[in-house]
């Protein structure tokens, strides 16, 4: 073999390129792993958003010469039996200055403003009943009440479909949600309010009164309690463990390129598993 100088000069840039590709890959692996769970969350959220769109259409159908400030119960398609919907049309100004004393479970105080501004708006109410878990699955939590939705839309065309939601914000007191049928929990269990915004964000907070949650935003709401985990790993948790193992493999690859074939990351994960197992024992 006879290396000429030109050949090694060419070799060096390609090595550098290979190295930067390797770095890029190593940085990407954890990112891709993280994204795989995000994608899952957004696919469930996509189904929930499609449901919002469908329910907006069906709620608007309840309006036949609607009076402002009057609640109209809607009828859902038969493939969604168990879901309840309602609609109320309001002047934007009256929502801001007077609020709505009681709209199903929602109490809307003075000072709720929509964005962008519209002259009249419709508040669509949803009670997802036995469909709550299907559209809003939550790991490690048990629903104690159905998921309720409150969403605002422009009222200028009452036959419109696929309307974008308006952004609702309470600038004074928060909107209160008084759940009417909340399942009781074993003594010592903690109940939490849960809020789903329209982009897949989930937030937990304390109840503000017995069976009451509050919010300054629109979205979907319920009351949950932490599930007591069954003795064998639930599918969700098994998946999590697989992800941890995958992450460990990626970590291992990193080690192999730098230190050699040490299996330290994988061993660390194995040791932490018993902690996962016992974490949820009451
Ligand atoms: C992720 O998606 C799969 C299939 O769509 C589903 O079976 C699984 O329950 C989802 N996991 C989570 C945590 O949403
Ligand atoms: C339920 O039926 C309606 C009306 O027929 C249809 O538009 C919608 O896609 C169906 N939804 C589901 C979740 O099956
Ligand atoms: C909810 O209950 C209705 C009957 O009241 C049933 O037709 C429907 O399939 C149920 N939905 C789910 C998701 O189980
Ligand atoms: C559910 O519980 C498992 C096991 O304790 C935990 O690893 C996981 O992060 C929890 N999931 C959520 C969404 O809190
Ligand atoms: C919720 O309540 C618990 C116990 O009552 C308290 O320790 C915690 O700080 C509260 N959390 C928030 C966010 O207010």
mmCIF file of C-alpha atoms in Angstrom, residues 97-272:
data_model
loop_
_atom_site.group_PDB
_atom_site.id
_atom_site.type_symbol
_atom_site.label_atom_id
_atom_site.label_comp_id
_atom_site.label_asym_id
_atom_site.label_seq_id
_atom_site.Cartn_x
_atom_site.Cartn_y
_atom_site.Cartn_z
ATOM 1 C CA UNK A 97 -69.435 43.199 32.998
ATOM 2 C CA UNK A 98 -71.989 40.734 34.346
ATOM 3 C CA UNK A 99 -70.633 37.197 34.015
ATOM 4 C CA UNK A 100 -72.897 34.145 34.044
ATOM 5 C CA UNK A 101 -74.124 33.135 37.486
ATOM 6 C CA UNK A 102 -74.416 29.455 36.660
ATOM 7 C CA UNK A 103 -73.807 27.733 33.350
ATOM 8 C CA UNK A 104 -74.191 24.042 34.199
ATOM 9 C CA UNK A 105 -71.256 23.400 36.568
ATOM 10 C CA UNK A 106 -69.434 26.590 35.574
ATOM 11 C CA UNK A 107 -69.731 29.893 37.408
ATOM 12 C CA UNK A 108 -68.383 32.682 35.235
ATOM 13 C CA UNK A 109 -67.484 35.806 37.180
ATOM 14 C CA UNK A 110 -67.279 39.403 36.043
ATOM 15 C CA UNK A 111 -64.135 40.181 34.080
ATOM 16 C CA UNK A 112 -63.834 37.262 31.675
ATOM 17 C CA UNK A 113 -62.567 38.511 28.328
ATOM 18 C CA UNK A 114 -62.150 36.764 25.002
ATOM 19 C CA UNK A 115 -59.262 37.198 22.601
ATOM 20 C CA UNK A 116 -59.507 38.135 19.760
ATOM 21 C CA UNK A 117 -62.468 40.423 20.418
ATOM 22 C CA UNK A 118 -65.821 39.443 18.941
ATOM 23 C CA UNK A 119 -69.141 41.182 19.462
ATOM 24 C CA UNK A 120 -71.018 38.015 20.398
ATOM 25 C CA UNK A 121 -69.659 34.681 21.391
ATOM 26 C CA UNK A 122 -70.922 31.195 22.148
ATOM 27 C CA UNK A 123 -69.852 29.250 25.199
ATOM 28 C CA UNK A 124 -69.941 25.550 24.384
ATOM 29 C CA UNK A 125 -70.328 23.219 27.347
ATOM 30 C CA UNK A 126 -69.217 19.576 27.199
ATOM 31 C CA UNK A 127 -69.720 16.768 29.701
ATOM 32 C CA UNK A 128 -67.798 13.801 28.355
ATOM 33 C CA UNK A 129 -69.386 11.327 30.775
ATOM 34 C CA UNK A 130 -68.161 7.771 30.187
ATOM 35 C CA UNK A 131 -66.048 8.984 27.250
ATOM 36 C CA UNK A 132 -63.748 11.019 29.513
ATOM 37 C CA UNK A 133 -61.050 8.368 29.799
ATOM 38 C CA UNK A 134 -61.162 7.610 26.081
ATOM 39 C CA UNK A 135 -60.410 11.183 25.047
ATOM 40 C CA UNK A 136 -58.373 12.291 28.062
ATOM 41 C CA UNK A 137 -56.345 9.271 29.211
ATOM 42 C CA UNK A 138 -54.211 10.012 32.264
ATOM 43 C CA UNK A 139 -51.428 7.799 33.560
ATOM 44 C CA UNK A 140 -51.540 6.875 37.255
ATOM 45 C CA UNK A 141 -54.754 8.846 37.886
ATOM 46 C CA UNK A 142 -58.356 7.768 38.356
ATOM 47 C CA UNK A 143 -61.188 10.090 37.377
ATOM 48 C CA UNK A 144 -63.622 10.864 40.187
ATOM 49 C CA UNK A 145 -65.834 13.022 37.964
ATOM 50 C CA UNK A 146 -66.503 13.303 34.249
ATOM 51 C CA UNK A 147 -64.316 15.609 32.163
ATOM 52 C CA UNK A 148 -66.157 18.905 31.616
ATOM 53 C CA UNK A 149 -65.296 21.322 28.841
ATOM 54 C CA UNK A 150 -65.905 25.034 28.446
ATOM 55 C CA UNK A 151 -64.880 26.517 25.113
ATOM 56 C CA UNK A 152 -65.621 29.867 23.484
ATOM 57 C CA UNK A 153 -66.315 30.544 19.812
ATOM 58 C CA UNK A 154 -67.353 33.455 17.623
ATOM 59 C CA UNK A 155 -71.147 33.680 17.345
ATOM 60 C CA UNK A 156 -71.330 35.698 14.128
ATOM 61 C CA UNK A 157 -72.239 32.645 12.001
ATOM 62 C CA UNK A 158 -74.302 30.044 13.843
ATOM 63 C CA UNK A 159 -74.015 27.496 11.034
ATOM 64 C CA UNK A 160 -70.217 27.644 10.987
ATOM 65 C CA UNK A 161 -68.124 24.529 11.456
ATOM 66 C CA UNK A 162 -64.430 24.097 12.235
ATOM 67 C CA UNK A 163 -64.389 27.355 14.151
ATOM 68 C CA UNK A 164 -61.198 28.171 16.003
ATOM 69 C CA UNK A 165 -61.610 28.646 19.749
ATOM 70 C CA UNK A 166 -61.362 32.122 21.168
ATOM 71 C CA UNK A 167 -58.937 32.529 24.020
ATOM 72 C CA UNK A 168 -60.835 33.095 27.287
ATOM 73 C CA UNK A 169 -59.140 34.697 30.260
ATOM 74 C CA UNK A 170 -60.536 35.631 33.673
ATOM 75 C CA UNK A 171 -58.951 38.890 34.769
ATOM 76 C CA UNK A 172 -60.860 39.224 38.045
ATOM 77 C CA UNK A 173 -61.996 36.244 40.082
ATOM 78 C CA UNK A 174 -61.390 32.833 38.545
ATOM 79 C CA UNK A 175 -64.072 30.757 36.857
ATOM 80 C CA UNK A 176 -65.384 28.162 39.309
ATOM 81 C CA UNK A 177 -66.359 24.620 38.430
ATOM 82 C CA UNK A 178 -68.682 22.883 40.884
ATOM 83 C CA UNK A 179 -68.709 19.176 40.098
ATOM 84 C CA UNK A 180 -72.035 17.608 40.983
ATOM 85 C CA UNK A 181 -71.252 13.885 41.122
ATOM 86 C CA UNK A 182 -67.815 13.272 42.550
ATOM 87 C CA UNK A 183 -66.946 9.723 43.550
ATOM 88 C CA UNK A 184 -65.719 9.338 47.091
ATOM 89 C CA UNK A 185 -62.163 8.169 47.723
ATOM 90 C CA UNK A 186 -60.620 5.956 50.403
ATOM 91 C CA UNK A 187 -59.488 7.839 53.498
ATOM 92 C CA UNK A 188 -56.032 9.333 52.990
ATOM 93 C CA UNK A 189 -56.244 9.576 49.195
ATOM 94 C CA UNK A 190 -55.596 12.989 47.766
ATOM 95 C CA UNK A 191 -57.974 14.543 45.249
ATOM 96 C CA UNK A 192 -56.676 16.939 42.643
ATOM 97 C CA UNK A 193 -58.160 19.162 40.002
ATOM 98 C CA UNK A 194 -56.861 18.527 36.525
ATOM 99 C CA UNK A 195 -56.887 21.014 33.657
ATOM 100 C CA UNK A 196 -56.217 20.176 30.011
ATOM 101 C CA UNK A 197 -55.528 23.171 27.829
ATOM 102 C CA UNK A 198 -56.209 23.010 24.078
ATOM 103 C CA UNK A 199 -52.615 22.179 23.157
ATOM 104 C CA UNK A 200 -52.101 19.012 25.169
ATOM 105 C CA UNK A 201 -50.821 20.625 28.366
ATOM 106 C CA UNK A 202 -52.029 18.944 31.586
ATOM 107 C CA UNK A 203 -51.907 20.723 34.943
ATOM 108 C CA UNK A 204 -52.894 19.548 38.404
ATOM 109 C CA UNK A 205 -53.958 21.804 41.253
ATOM 110 C CA UNK A 206 -55.666 21.616 44.628
ATOM 111 C CA UNK A 207 -59.423 21.760 44.967
ATOM 112 C CA UNK A 208 -60.605 25.238 45.957
ATOM 113 C CA UNK A 209 -63.627 23.980 47.958
ATOM 114 C CA UNK A 210 -65.298 20.586 48.346
ATOM 115 C CA UNK A 211 -65.974 19.320 44.794
ATOM 116 C CA UNK A 212 -64.831 22.649 43.347
ATOM 117 C CA UNK A 213 -61.989 23.608 41.029
ATOM 118 C CA UNK A 214 -61.159 26.997 39.634
ATOM 119 C CA UNK A 215 -59.490 28.251 36.495
ATOM 120 C CA UNK A 216 -58.610 31.441 34.676
ATOM 121 C CA UNK A 217 -58.583 29.688 31.286
ATOM 122 C CA UNK A 218 -60.961 27.683 29.148
ATOM 123 C CA UNK A 219 -60.350 24.002 28.469
ATOM 124 C CA UNK A 220 -61.302 20.674 30.010
ATOM 125 C CA UNK A 221 -61.502 19.956 33.711
ATOM 126 C CA UNK A 222 -62.020 17.101 36.133
ATOM 127 C CA UNK A 223 -61.184 15.785 39.588
ATOM 128 C CA UNK A 224 -58.768 12.867 39.909
ATOM 129 C CA UNK A 225 -56.999 10.831 42.534
ATOM 130 C CA UNK A 226 -53.714 8.996 42.204
ATOM 131 C CA UNK A 227 -54.325 5.348 41.293
ATOM 132 C CA UNK A 228 -52.956 2.707 43.595
ATOM 133 C CA UNK A 229 -50.760 0.728 41.227
ATOM 134 C CA UNK A 230 -51.417 -2.988 40.745
ATOM 135 C CA UNK A 231 -48.680 -5.427 41.867
ATOM 136 C CA UNK A 232 -47.462 -6.144 38.319
ATOM 137 C CA UNK A 233 -46.246 -3.271 36.129
ATOM 138 C CA UNK A 234 -49.080 -1.631 34.228
ATOM 139 C CA UNK A 235 -48.642 -1.358 30.433
ATOM 140 C CA UNK A 236 -47.828 2.340 30.783
ATOM 141 C CA UNK A 237 -45.125 1.624 33.261
ATOM 142 C CA UNK A 238 -43.733 -1.258 31.248
ATOM 143 C CA UNK A 239 -43.434 1.145 28.338
ATOM 144 C CA UNK A 240 -41.660 3.642 30.559
ATOM 145 C CA UNK A 241 -39.210 0.949 31.590
ATOM 146 C CA UNK A 242 -38.608 0.005 27.975
ATOM 147 C CA UNK A 243 -37.894 3.646 27.296
ATOM 148 C CA UNK A 244 -35.463 3.741 30.194
ATOM 149 C CA UNK A 245 -33.765 0.651 28.826
ATOM 150 C CA UNK A 246 -33.583 2.205 25.389
ATOM 151 C CA UNK A 247 -32.127 5.347 26.929
ATOM 152 C CA UNK A 248 -29.639 3.175 28.807
ATOM 153 C CA UNK A 249 -28.649 1.505 25.539
ATOM 154 C CA UNK A 250 -28.062 4.908 23.998
ATOM 155 C CA UNK A 251 -25.999 5.816 27.056
ATOM 156 C CA UNK A 252 -24.110 2.580 26.664
ATOM 157 C CA UNK A 253 -23.305 3.421 23.046
ATOM 158 C CA UNK A 254 -21.892 6.700 24.245
ATOM 159 C CA UNK A 255 -19.734 4.899 26.765
ATOM 160 C CA UNK A 256 -18.458 2.471 24.205
ATOM 161 C CA UNK A 257 -17.215 5.223 21.959
ATOM 162 C CA UNK A 258 -15.460 7.024 24.769
ATOM 163 C CA UNK A 259 -14.395 4.589 27.475
ATOM 164 C CA UNK A 260 -14.788 1.184 25.906
ATOM 165 C CA UNK A 261 -17.395 -1.470 26.607
ATOM 166 C CA UNK A 262 -18.356 -0.544 30.162
ATOM 167 C CA UNK A 263 -21.944 -1.437 31.032
ATOM 168 C CA UNK A 264 -22.296 1.022 33.886
ATOM 169 C CA UNK A 265 -25.439 2.888 32.698
ATOM 170 C CA UNK A 266 -27.373 -0.336 32.217
ATOM 171 C CA UNK A 267 -26.402 -1.598 35.682
ATOM 172 C CA UNK A 268 -27.536 1.667 37.267
ATOM 173 C CA UNK A 269 -30.972 1.325 35.709
ATOM 174 C CA UNK A 270 -31.357 -2.237 36.986
ATOM 175 C CA UNK A 271 -30.598 -1.098 40.510
ATOM 176 C CA UNK A 272 -33.220 1.633 40.460
#
